[in-house]
Amino acid sequence: GLVGSEMCIRDRSKHPEIAAQNKDLMSKGLNLIGETLPYITGTTAAYLAAGPAGGFAVSSLVEGNAAYRTALEHGVDEEKARKIGLGVGIIAGAIEAVGGRYTEELLTRSAQKITDKALRGGATFGIGTAVEALEEGGQEVAAVTGEKTYRDVDWGEAVNRTVGSMAGGAFLG
């Protein structure tokens, strides 16, 4: 029998729901890339130009503003929305400025201890991917936490959003 991607490609005529799911998944993937790529590019450029303070500034502004606007869209009053945006922004900025850099440093030191040259090269290459995935996941947890102050975010939604953010970060990292 056909499995996975083979079934998705070859068996569309028998299972139109599979084609619809693939289209939805592709749209989600493209949206994620469209949202994440400019953010990663901006925070990286700011970090390179101004160090951790630059990464913090861009990340906190982008993530905080998104949390603020989401809260307003859900009918939260202006003052509370501002506080949510500030809280989410500070956490997201700290993750960008400090968390990822220390994680990268720790993983790089660990990778340097690998004696096999090919394995060490692979590990070193994968560090950026892992760090970006962890940063994006942590920032999504901050956003979900902010939303939980005014709406019920169930476990499934929180996990899906966090894993999706981590996948986007890993893909673009």
One Martini backbone bead per residue (centre of mass of N, CA, C, O) as a GRO file, in nm:
protein
  173
    1GLY     BB    1   0.101   0.033   0.008
    2LEU     BB    2   0.046   0.355   0.062
    3VAL     BB    3   0.252   0.619   0.197
    4GLY     BB    4   0.227   0.923   0.274
    5SER     BB    5   0.344   1.095   0.009
    6GLU     BB    6   0.247   0.891  -0.197
    7MET     BB    7  -0.053   0.914  -0.131
    8CYS     BB    8  -0.074   1.220  -0.176
    9ILE     BB    9   0.007   1.206  -0.483
   10ARG     BB   10  -0.146   0.937  -0.613
   11ASP     BB   11  -0.447   0.948  -0.432
   12ARG     BB   12  -0.640   1.197  -0.485
   13SER     BB   13  -0.889   1.087  -0.646
   14LYS     BB   14  -0.983   0.894  -0.402
   15HIS     BB   15  -0.877   1.144  -0.185
   16PRO     BB   16  -0.968   1.464  -0.155
   17GLU     BB   17  -0.894   1.522   0.148
   18ILE     BB   18  -0.590   1.512   0.106
   19ALA     BB   19  -0.561   1.755  -0.078
   20ALA     BB   20  -0.680   1.956   0.126
   21GLN     BB   21  -0.466   1.910   0.346
   22ASN     BB   22  -0.220   1.988   0.175
   23LYS     BB   23  -0.309   2.275   0.114
   24ASP     BB   24  -0.326   2.366   0.408
   25LEU     BB   25  -0.033   2.299   0.484
   26MET     BB   26   0.099   2.480   0.271
   27SER     BB   27  -0.022   2.745   0.369
   28LYS     BB   28   0.097   2.734   0.651
   29GLY     BB   29   0.393   2.724   0.563
   30LEU     BB   30   0.397   2.991   0.402
   31ASN     BB   31   0.303   3.172   0.631
   32LEU     BB   32   0.533   3.110   0.826
   33ILE     BB   33   0.756   3.213   0.643
   34GLY     BB   34   0.639   3.503   0.597
   35GLU     BB   35   0.657   3.571   0.911
   36THR     BB   36   0.955   3.468   0.997
   37LEU     BB   37   1.179   3.573   0.808
   38PRO     BB   38   1.175   3.880   0.875
   39TYR     BB   39   1.227   3.844   1.176
   40ILE     BB   40   1.497   3.693   1.165
   41THR     BB   41   1.643   3.905   0.995
   42GLY     BB   42   1.605   4.148   1.187
   43THR     BB   43   1.732   4.027   1.447
   44THR     BB   44   2.003   3.957   1.325
   45ALA     BB   45   2.086   4.239   1.231
   46ALA     BB   46   2.062   4.372   1.511
   47TYR     BB   47   2.265   4.188   1.651
   48LEU     BB   48   2.508   4.255   1.466
   49ALA     BB   49   2.496   4.572   1.518
   50ALA     BB   50   2.411   4.563   1.867
   51GLY     BB   51   2.366   4.305   1.976
   52PRO     BB   52   2.163   4.210   2.226
   53ALA     BB   53   2.007   4.482   2.217
   54GLY     BB   54   1.903   4.450   1.927
   55GLY     BB   55   1.751   4.185   1.962
   56PHE     BB   56   1.568   4.285   2.186
   57ALA     BB   57   1.430   4.521   2.046
   58VAL     BB   58   1.299   4.376   1.809
   59SER     BB   59   1.157   4.145   1.955
   60SER     BB   60   0.992   4.310   2.161
   61LEU     BB   61   0.836   4.477   1.952
   62VAL     BB   62   0.709   4.257   1.778
   63GLU     BB   63   0.586   4.070   2.000
   64GLY     BB   64   0.440   4.288   2.165
   65ASN     BB   65   0.261   4.397   1.937
   66ALA     BB   66   0.117   4.133   1.874
   67ALA     BB   67  -0.008   4.094   2.157
   68TYR     BB   68  -0.161   4.360   2.167
   69ARG     BB   69  -0.338   4.318   1.910
   70THR     BB   70  -0.468   4.053   1.996
   71ALA     BB   71  -0.606   4.161   2.246
   72LEU     BB   72  -0.780   4.374   2.104
   73GLU     BB   73  -0.929   4.168   1.914
   74HIS     BB   74  -1.049   4.035   2.202
   75GLY     BB   75  -1.147   4.298   2.384
   76VAL     BB   76  -0.925   4.429   2.523
   77ASP     BB   77  -0.816   4.664   2.702
   78GLU     BB   78  -0.571   4.889   2.656
   79GLU     BB   79  -0.410   4.852   2.922
   80LYS     BB   80  -0.392   4.544   2.925
   81ALA     BB   81  -0.266   4.513   2.643
   82ARG     BB   82  -0.007   4.665   2.712
   83LYS     BB   83   0.090   4.471   2.937
   84ILE     BB   84   0.102   4.222   2.763
   85GLY     BB   85   0.301   4.331   2.553
   86LEU     BB   86   0.529   4.389   2.751
   87GLY     BB   87   0.568   4.106   2.867
   88VAL     BB   88   0.613   3.954   2.602
   89GLY     BB   89   0.845   4.134   2.495
   90ILE     BB   90   1.052   4.083   2.719
   91ILE     BB   91   1.071   3.779   2.692
   92ALA     BB   92   1.139   3.764   2.389
   93GLY     BB   93   1.393   3.943   2.405
   94ALA     BB   94   1.551   3.765   2.604
   95ILE     BB   95   1.561   3.516   2.431
   96GLU     BB   96   1.711   3.647   2.193
   97ALA     BB   97   1.960   3.782   2.350
   98VAL     BB   98   2.033   3.525   2.552
   99GLY     BB   99   1.933   3.230   2.528
  100GLY     BB  100   2.047   3.154   2.244
  101ARG     BB  101   2.346   3.228   2.290
  102TYR     BB  102   2.404   3.030   2.524
  103THR     BB  103   2.315   2.778   2.379
  104GLU     BB  104   2.515   2.800   2.146
  105GLU     BB  105   2.771   2.792   2.316
  106LEU     BB  106   2.722   2.518   2.449
  107LEU     BB  107   2.692   2.349   2.185
  108THR     BB  108   2.966   2.423   2.063
  109ARG     BB  109   3.143   2.305   2.286
  110SER     BB  110   3.031   2.019   2.255
  111ALA     BB  111   3.105   1.978   1.951
  112GLN     BB  112   3.422   2.010   1.990
  113LYS     BB  113   3.441   1.715   2.139
  114ILE     BB  114   3.418   1.587   1.877
  115THR     BB  115   3.631   1.375   1.698
  116ASP     BB  116   3.467   1.351   1.453
  117LYS     BB  117   3.464   1.552   1.183
  118ALA     BB  118   3.182   1.497   1.056
  119LEU     BB  119   3.016   1.512   1.316
  120ARG     BB  120   3.104   1.795   1.398
  121GLY     BB  121   2.995   1.938   1.147
  122GLY     BB  122   2.698   1.853   1.185
  123ALA     BB  123   2.660   1.973   1.465
  124THR     BB  124   2.732   2.264   1.393
  125PHE     BB  125   2.509   2.300   1.178
  126GLY     BB  126   2.262   2.229   1.387
  127ILE     BB  127   2.268   2.462   1.595
  128GLY     BB  128   2.105   2.689   1.458
  129THR     BB  129   1.847   2.527   1.436
  130ALA     BB  130   1.803   2.468   1.737
  131VAL     BB  131   1.806   2.758   1.844
  132GLU     BB  132   1.574   2.873   1.673
  133ALA     BB  133   1.360   2.675   1.772
  134LEU     BB  134   1.377   2.754   2.074
  135GLU     BB  135   1.313   3.051   2.045
  136GLU     BB  136   1.038   3.028   1.903
  137GLY     BB  137   0.905   2.854   2.119
  138GLY     BB  138   0.941   3.051   2.360
  139GLN     BB  139   0.784   3.288   2.227
  140GLU     BB  140   0.516   3.134   2.202
  141VAL     BB  141   0.473   3.085   2.500
  142ALA     BB  142   0.448   3.383   2.569
  143ALA     BB  143   0.200   3.441   2.393
  144VAL     BB  144   0.011   3.233   2.522
  145THR     BB  145   0.028   3.346   2.808
  146GLY     BB  146  -0.098   3.617   2.738
  147GLU     BB  147  -0.371   3.497   2.633
  148LYS     BB  148  -0.453   3.354   2.909
  149THR     BB  149  -0.555   3.632   3.043
  150TYR     BB  150  -0.836   3.633   2.824
  151ARG     BB  151  -0.820   3.322   2.732
  152ASP     BB  152  -0.882   2.999   2.624
  153VAL     BB  153  -0.600   2.786   2.606
  154ASP     BB  154  -0.547   2.498   2.492
  155TRP     BB  155  -0.322   2.251   2.481
  156GLY     BB  156  -0.330   2.192   2.175
  157GLU     BB  157  -0.281   2.480   2.076
  158ALA     BB  158  -0.016   2.531   2.224
  159VAL     BB  159   0.141   2.301   2.095
  160ASN     BB  160   0.098   2.366   1.795
  161ARG     BB  161   0.224   2.647   1.803
  162THR     BB  162   0.501   2.570   1.916
  163VAL     BB  163   0.581   2.358   1.705
  164GLY     BB  164   0.544   2.543   1.459
  165SER     BB  165   0.760   2.749   1.546
  166MET     BB  166   0.994   2.551   1.563
  167ALA     BB  167   0.984   2.461   1.268
  168GLY     BB  168   1.030   2.739   1.144
  169GLY     BB  169   1.302   2.791   1.285
  170ALA     BB  170   1.448   2.540   1.175
  171PHE     BB  171   1.408   2.596   0.872
  172LEU     BB  172   1.538   2.904   0.896
  173GLY     BB  173   1.807   2.844   1.079
   0.00000   0.00000   0.00000
